[in-house]
């Protein structure tokens, strides 16, 4: 399923993400020459409804058509089939940002081939670029707290999230090869996300090395993802209607990156006395009662917490999760 190329097809940079199927047959890894090696690895469109990465790369490469890149670039363009229809993934596909560990599908084999290719050629750093479907600030995620990872993240945003779940994500896999980050660049219709990602990639291509000193406490706000909140697939969930098992508050995505106090209302369960959420921690243990409780059919937070990735897109909620729960974290090596 993977195509490896050493140059861009003519006219590729003229295409938007949903048009890439016209030039590319499927997931494609481009190795582009630059003045420095090893290459910067960049993955885009792991989710087909998140075009910010492709738009940023498209804009960046348009500036280097007649001159060499500052550093070699290995560009992975992921779920082109889903991008054609502006969907996170097709119903017949696994999530392309959950396939980077061994698995049974063709997509898992394709991801393994990308990993093997990059492990042979080496990489300077790995950057995976995404949009959000809900209201979120721009932030970076890391899976290791080593200094190069934090410097790479802080170059994009002061807001940095450390996580080790869910497994199978691209950055967690590539963290074994070198500094790796995931960028979250706001909603797809926000041009500032494209500008921010392009400027960040330009800065990374010009980096000769990472600072050897630890990152300063003032330069970063570090959060730790402590749990993933999911809604069982058989439940009827939404924002309006009388026949829902779980009706969520209308302004749900405005709660992202807000430090919610205990007793914050998230929704209503009209007919079930049990919490209709599945909450798992980093050990994959079910801990829903640690964070939520029911009172008169109202679903509320039991303790202060900060959510991310809340969205009003019910399809995305079903395909991924309702949200992640975070807590503030001390920068390693600081009191």
Coordinates of C-alpha atoms in Angstrom, one line a residue:
X1 CA 0.0 0.0 0.0
X2 CA 3.0 2.4 0.5
X3 CA 4.5 4.2 -2.4
X4 CA 8.1 5.7 -1.9
X5 CA 9.1 8.5 -4.2
X6 CA 12.1 10.9 -4.4
X7 CA 10.4 13.8 -6.1
X8 CA 7.0 15.4 -6.1
X9 CA 4.7 14.7 -9.1
X10 CA 4.2 17.7 -11.3
X11 CA 1.3 19.7 -10.1
X12 CA 1.0 18.0 -6.7
X13 CA 1.4 21.3 -4.9
X14 CA -1.5 22.8 -6.8
X15 CA -3.9 20.3 -5.1
X16 CA -5.8 20.7 -1.9
X17 CA -6.0 17.7 0.5
X18 CA -9.3 16.4 -0.9
X19 CA -7.8 16.4 -4.4
X20 CA -4.6 14.4 -3.7
X21 CA -6.2 11.2 -4.9
X22 CA -5.8 12.6 -8.5
X23 CA -2.0 12.4 -8.2
X24 CA -1.4 9.8 -5.5
X25 CA -2.7 6.3 -5.4
X26 CA -2.5 6.0 -1.6
X27 CA -0.2 6.6 1.3
X28 CA 3.1 8.0 0.0
X29 CA 6.5 8.7 1.6
X30 CA 8.6 11.3 -0.2
X31 CA 12.3 11.6 0.4
X32 CA 13.3 15.1 -0.6
X33 CA 17.0 16.3 -0.7
X34 CA 18.3 19.1 1.5
X35 CA 21.5 20.7 2.5
X36 CA 21.7 18.9 5.9
X37 CA 21.1 15.3 6.9
X38 CA 19.5 13.3 8.5
X39 CA 16.0 14.3 7.3
X40 CA 13.2 15.9 9.2
X41 CA 10.3 13.5 9.1
X42 CA 6.8 15.1 8.8
X43 CA 3.5 13.2 8.6
X44 CA 0.3 14.8 7.4
X45 CA -3.3 13.7 6.8
X46 CA -3.3 10.7 9.2
X47 CA -6.8 11.9 9.6
X48 CA -8.4 12.9 6.3
X49 CA -10.5 15.7 7.7
X50 CA -7.4 17.5 9.1
X51 CA -5.8 19.3 6.2
X52 CA -3.6 21.7 8.1
X53 CA -0.4 19.7 7.7
X54 CA -0.7 19.3 4.0
X55 CA -1.6 22.9 3.5
X56 CA 1.4 24.0 5.6
X57 CA 3.8 21.7 3.7
X58 CA 2.3 22.7 0.3
X59 CA 2.9 26.4 1.1
X60 CA 6.4 25.7 2.4
X61 CA 7.6 23.5 -0.5
X62 CA 6.2 26.1 -2.9
X63 CA 8.9 28.5 -1.7
X64 CA 11.7 25.9 -2.4
X65 CA 10.9 24.8 -5.9
X66 CA 14.0 26.4 -7.3
X67 CA 16.4 26.1 -4.4
X68 CA 17.4 23.3 -2.0
X69 CA 15.7 22.7 1.3
X70 CA 17.8 23.7 4.4
X71 CA 17.5 20.1 5.6
X72 CA 16.4 16.9 3.9
X73 CA 12.7 16.2 4.3
X74 CA 10.9 12.9 4.5
X75 CA 7.2 13.6 4.0
X76 CA 4.6 11.0 4.7
X77 CA 1.1 11.8 3.2
X78 CA -1.3 9.4 5.0
X79 CA -5.0 8.8 4.5
X80 CA -5.6 10.2 1.0
X81 CA -8.7 8.0 0.6
X82 CA -10.5 9.6 3.6
X83 CA -9.2 13.1 2.7
X84 CA -11.1 12.8 -0.6
X85 CA -14.3 12.8 1.3
X86 CA -13.1 15.1 4.1
X87 CA -13.5 12.3 6.7
X88 CA -11.3 11.3 9.6
X89 CA -11.3 7.8 8.3
X90 CA -13.5 5.7 6.1
X91 CA -15.8 3.2 7.9
X92 CA -13.8 0.3 6.4
X93 CA -10.5 1.7 7.7
X94 CA -8.7 1.7 11.1
X95 CA -7.7 5.1 12.4
X96 CA -4.4 5.9 10.7
X97 CA -3.1 7.4 14.0
X98 CA -3.6 4.1 15.8
X99 CA -1.8 1.7 13.5
X100 CA 1.9 2.3 14.5
X101 CA 2.2 -0.8 16.6
X102 CA 2.0 -4.4 15.2
X103 CA -1.5 -5.3 14.0
X104 CA -3.5 -7.4 11.6
X105 CA -4.5 -5.0 8.9
X106 CA -2.8 -3.8 5.7
X107 CA -2.6 -0.3 7.2
X108 CA -0.6 -1.7 10.1
X109 CA 1.8 -3.3 7.6
X110 CA 2.1 0.0 5.7
X111 CA 2.9 1.9 8.9
X112 CA 5.5 -0.7 9.8
X113 CA 7.1 -0.2 6.4
X114 CA 7.3 3.6 7.0
X115 CA 8.9 3.0 10.3
X116 CA 11.4 0.5 8.9
X117 CA 12.3 2.9 6.1
X118 CA 12.9 5.8 8.5
X119 CA 14.9 3.6 11.0
X120 CA 17.3 2.8 8.2
X121 CA 17.7 6.4 6.9
X122 CA 17.7 8.0 10.3
X123 CA 15.9 11.2 11.2
X124 CA 16.6 14.5 12.8
X125 CA 13.1 14.8 14.4
X126 CA 9.5 13.6 13.7
X127 CA 6.6 16.0 13.4
X128 CA 3.0 14.8 13.1
X129 CA 0.5 17.6 12.2
X130 CA -3.2 17.6 13.1
X131 CA -6.3 19.7 13.4
X132 CA -8.9 19.6 16.1
X133 CA -12.7 19.3 15.5
X134 CA -13.5 21.1 18.8
X135 CA -12.3 24.4 20.2
X136 CA -8.8 24.0 21.4
X137 CA -5.7 26.2 21.5
X138 CA -2.6 25.3 19.5
X139 CA -0.4 22.9 21.5
X140 CA 2.2 20.3 21.1
X141 CA 2.3 16.7 22.5
X142 CA 5.3 14.6 23.5
X143 CA 5.6 11.0 24.6
X144 CA 9.0 11.3 26.3
X145 CA 10.1 14.1 28.8
X146 CA 13.7 14.2 27.5
X147 CA 15.1 17.6 26.9
X148 CA 15.2 17.4 23.0
X149 CA 11.5 16.4 22.9
X150 CA 10.5 19.4 25.2
X151 CA 12.6 21.9 23.2
X152 CA 11.0 20.6 19.9
X153 CA 7.5 21.0 21.5
X154 CA 8.1 24.4 23.0
X155 CA 9.3 25.8 19.7
X156 CA 5.6 25.4 18.6
X157 CA 3.8 26.4 21.8
X158 CA 4.2 27.0 25.5
X159 CA 1.4 24.5 26.1
X160 CA 2.8 21.0 26.0
X161 CA 1.0 17.7 26.8
X162 CA 2.7 14.5 27.8
X163 CA 0.9 11.3 27.1
X164 CA 1.5 7.6 26.7
X165 CA -2.1 6.5 25.8
X166 CA -3.6 5.7 23.4
X167 CA -1.0 3.4 22.0
X168 CA -0.5 3.0 18.3
X169 CA -0.1 6.7 17.6
X170 CA 2.7 7.8 15.2
X171 CA 4.6 10.1 17.6
X172 CA 4.8 7.3 20.3
X173 CA 6.3 4.9 17.8
X174 CA 8.7 7.4 16.3
X175 CA 9.9 8.6 19.7
X176 CA 12.1 5.5 19.6
X177 CA 13.9 6.9 16.6
X178 CA 14.4 10.5 17.8
X179 CA 12.7 13.6 19.2
X180 CA 9.0 13.4 18.2
X181 CA 6.0 15.7 18.6
X182 CA 2.4 15.9 17.6
X183 CA 1.1 19.3 16.7
X184 CA -2.5 20.3 17.3
X185 CA -3.2 23.3 15.1
X186 CA -6.8 24.3 15.8
X187 CA -9.8 23.7 13.7
X188 CA -9.5 23.0 9.9
X189 CA -11.2 26.2 8.8
X190 CA -8.7 28.4 10.7
X191 CA -5.9 29.8 8.4
X192 CA -3.8 30.7 11.5
X193 CA -3.2 27.0 12.0
X194 CA -1.6 26.7 8.5
X195 CA 0.5 29.7 9.1
X196 CA 1.7 28.5 12.5
X197 CA 2.5 25.0 11.2
X198 CA 4.4 26.4 8.2
X199 CA 6.5 28.8 10.3
X200 CA 7.3 25.9 12.7
X201 CA 8.4 23.6 9.9
X202 CA 10.5 26.3 8.5
X203 CA 12.2 26.8 11.8
X204 CA 12.8 23.1 12.3
X205 CA 14.3 22.7 8.8
X206 CA 16.8 25.4 9.8
X207 CA 17.8 23.9 13.1
X208 CA 21.3 22.5 13.2
X209 CA 20.9 20.7 16.5
X210 CA 18.8 20.8 19.7
X211 CA 20.0 22.8 22.7
X212 CA 21.9 20.7 25.2
X213 CA 20.5 22.6 28.3
X214 CA 17.3 21.8 30.0
X215 CA 14.3 23.8 29.0
X216 CA 13.5 26.7 31.3
X217 CA 10.4 26.4 33.5
X218 CA 9.1 29.8 32.3
X219 CA 9.1 28.6 28.7
X220 CA 6.6 25.8 29.1
X221 CA 3.2 24.9 30.6
X222 CA 3.3 21.1 30.9
X223 CA 0.2 18.9 31.3
X224 CA -0.2 15.2 31.7
X225 CA -3.0 13.2 30.0
X226 CA -4.2 10.9 32.8
X227 CA -7.3 9.4 31.3
X228 CA -9.3 8.8 28.1
X229 CA -13.1 9.2 28.1
X230 CA -15.1 7.1 25.7
X231 CA -18.8 6.5 25.0
X232 CA -19.8 2.9 24.3
X233 CA -20.7 2.5 20.7
X234 CA -24.2 1.1 21.3
X235 CA -25.3 4.3 23.1
X236 CA -27.4 7.0 21.5
X237 CA -25.4 10.2 22.2
X238 CA -25.9 13.8 20.9
X239 CA -26.9 17.3 21.8
X240 CA -30.6 17.5 21.0
X241 CA -33.5 15.0 21.1
X242 CA -35.6 13.1 23.6
X243 CA -34.5 9.6 22.6
X244 CA -30.8 9.9 23.6
X245 CA -29.1 7.7 26.2
X246 CA -26.7 10.6 26.9
X247 CA -27.5 14.2 26.0
X248 CA -24.4 16.5 26.2
X249 CA -24.3 20.2 27.0
X250 CA -24.5 22.4 24.0
X251 CA -21.3 24.3 24.7
X252 CA -19.3 21.1 25.3
X253 CA -16.2 22.0 23.3
X254 CA -15.9 25.4 25.0
X255 CA -14.8 23.5 28.1
X256 CA -11.5 22.4 26.5
X257 CA -8.4 23.5 28.3
X258 CA -10.5 25.0 31.1
X259 CA -9.7 23.9 34.6
X260 CA -13.2 22.7 35.5
X261 CA -14.2 22.7 39.1
X262 CA -15.8 19.7 40.7
X263 CA -19.6 19.4 40.0
X264 CA -19.3 20.8 36.5
X265 CA -22.3 19.7 34.4
X266 CA -21.5 17.7 31.2
X267 CA -24.8 16.2 30.2
X268 CA -28.0 14.3 31.1
X269 CA -28.8 10.6 31.3
X270 CA -32.6 10.4 31.3
X271 CA -33.1 6.7 31.9
X272 CA -29.9 4.9 33.2
X273 CA -28.7 5.0 36.8
X274 CA -25.1 4.0 35.8
X275 CA -22.4 6.3 34.4
X276 CA -22.6 5.9 30.6
X277 CA -18.9 6.7 30.1
X278 CA -15.8 4.5 29.9
X279 CA -12.8 6.2 31.5
X280 CA -9.4 4.4 31.4
X281 CA -6.1 5.4 32.9
X282 CA -2.5 4.9 31.7
X283 CA -2.7 1.2 32.8
X284 CA -6.0 0.8 30.9
X285 CA -7.9 0.4 34.2
X286 CA -11.6 1.6 34.3
X287 CA -11.8 4.6 36.6
X288 CA -15.0 6.4 35.6
X289 CA -16.2 6.9 39.2
X290 CA -13.0 8.7 40.0
X291 CA -13.9 11.5 37.7
X292 CA -17.7 11.5 37.2
X293 CA -20.9 11.0 39.2
X294 CA -24.6 11.1 38.6
X295 CA -27.1 13.2 40.5
X296 CA -30.8 13.4 39.4
X297 CA -29.8 12.1 35.9
X298 CA -27.1 14.9 35.6
X299 CA -23.6 13.8 34.7
X300 CA -21.1 15.9 36.6
X301 CA -17.4 16.0 37.3
X302 CA -16.4 14.6 40.7
X303 CA -13.0 16.4 41.0
X304 CA -11.2 19.3 39.3
X305 CA -10.0 18.4 35.9
X306 CA -9.0 19.9 32.5
X307 CA -10.4 18.2 29.4
X308 CA -9.0 18.4 25.8
X309 CA -10.4 17.3 22.4
X310 CA -14.1 17.7 23.4
X311 CA -16.0 18.1 20.2
X312 CA -19.6 18.5 19.0
X313 CA -19.0 16.2 16.1
X314 CA -20.8 13.0 17.1
X315 CA -19.1 11.0 14.3
X316 CA -15.6 11.9 15.7
X317 CA -16.8 11.1 19.2
X318 CA -17.8 7.6 18.0
X319 CA -14.6 7.1 15.9
X320 CA -12.2 8.3 18.6
X321 CA -13.3 9.4 22.1
X322 CA -15.3 12.0 23.9
X323 CA -12.2 13.7 25.4
X324 CA -8.9 13.3 27.3
X325 CA -8.5 14.4 30.9
X326 CA -5.3 16.3 31.9
X327 CA -3.6 17.5 35.1
X328 CA -0.8 20.0 35.5
X329 CA 2.6 18.5 35.7
X330 CA 5.9 19.6 37.1
X331 CA 8.7 20.1 34.6
X332 CA 11.3 17.3 35.2
X333 CA 14.2 18.4 37.4
X334 CA 12.3 21.3 38.9
X335 CA 11.1 21.5 42.5

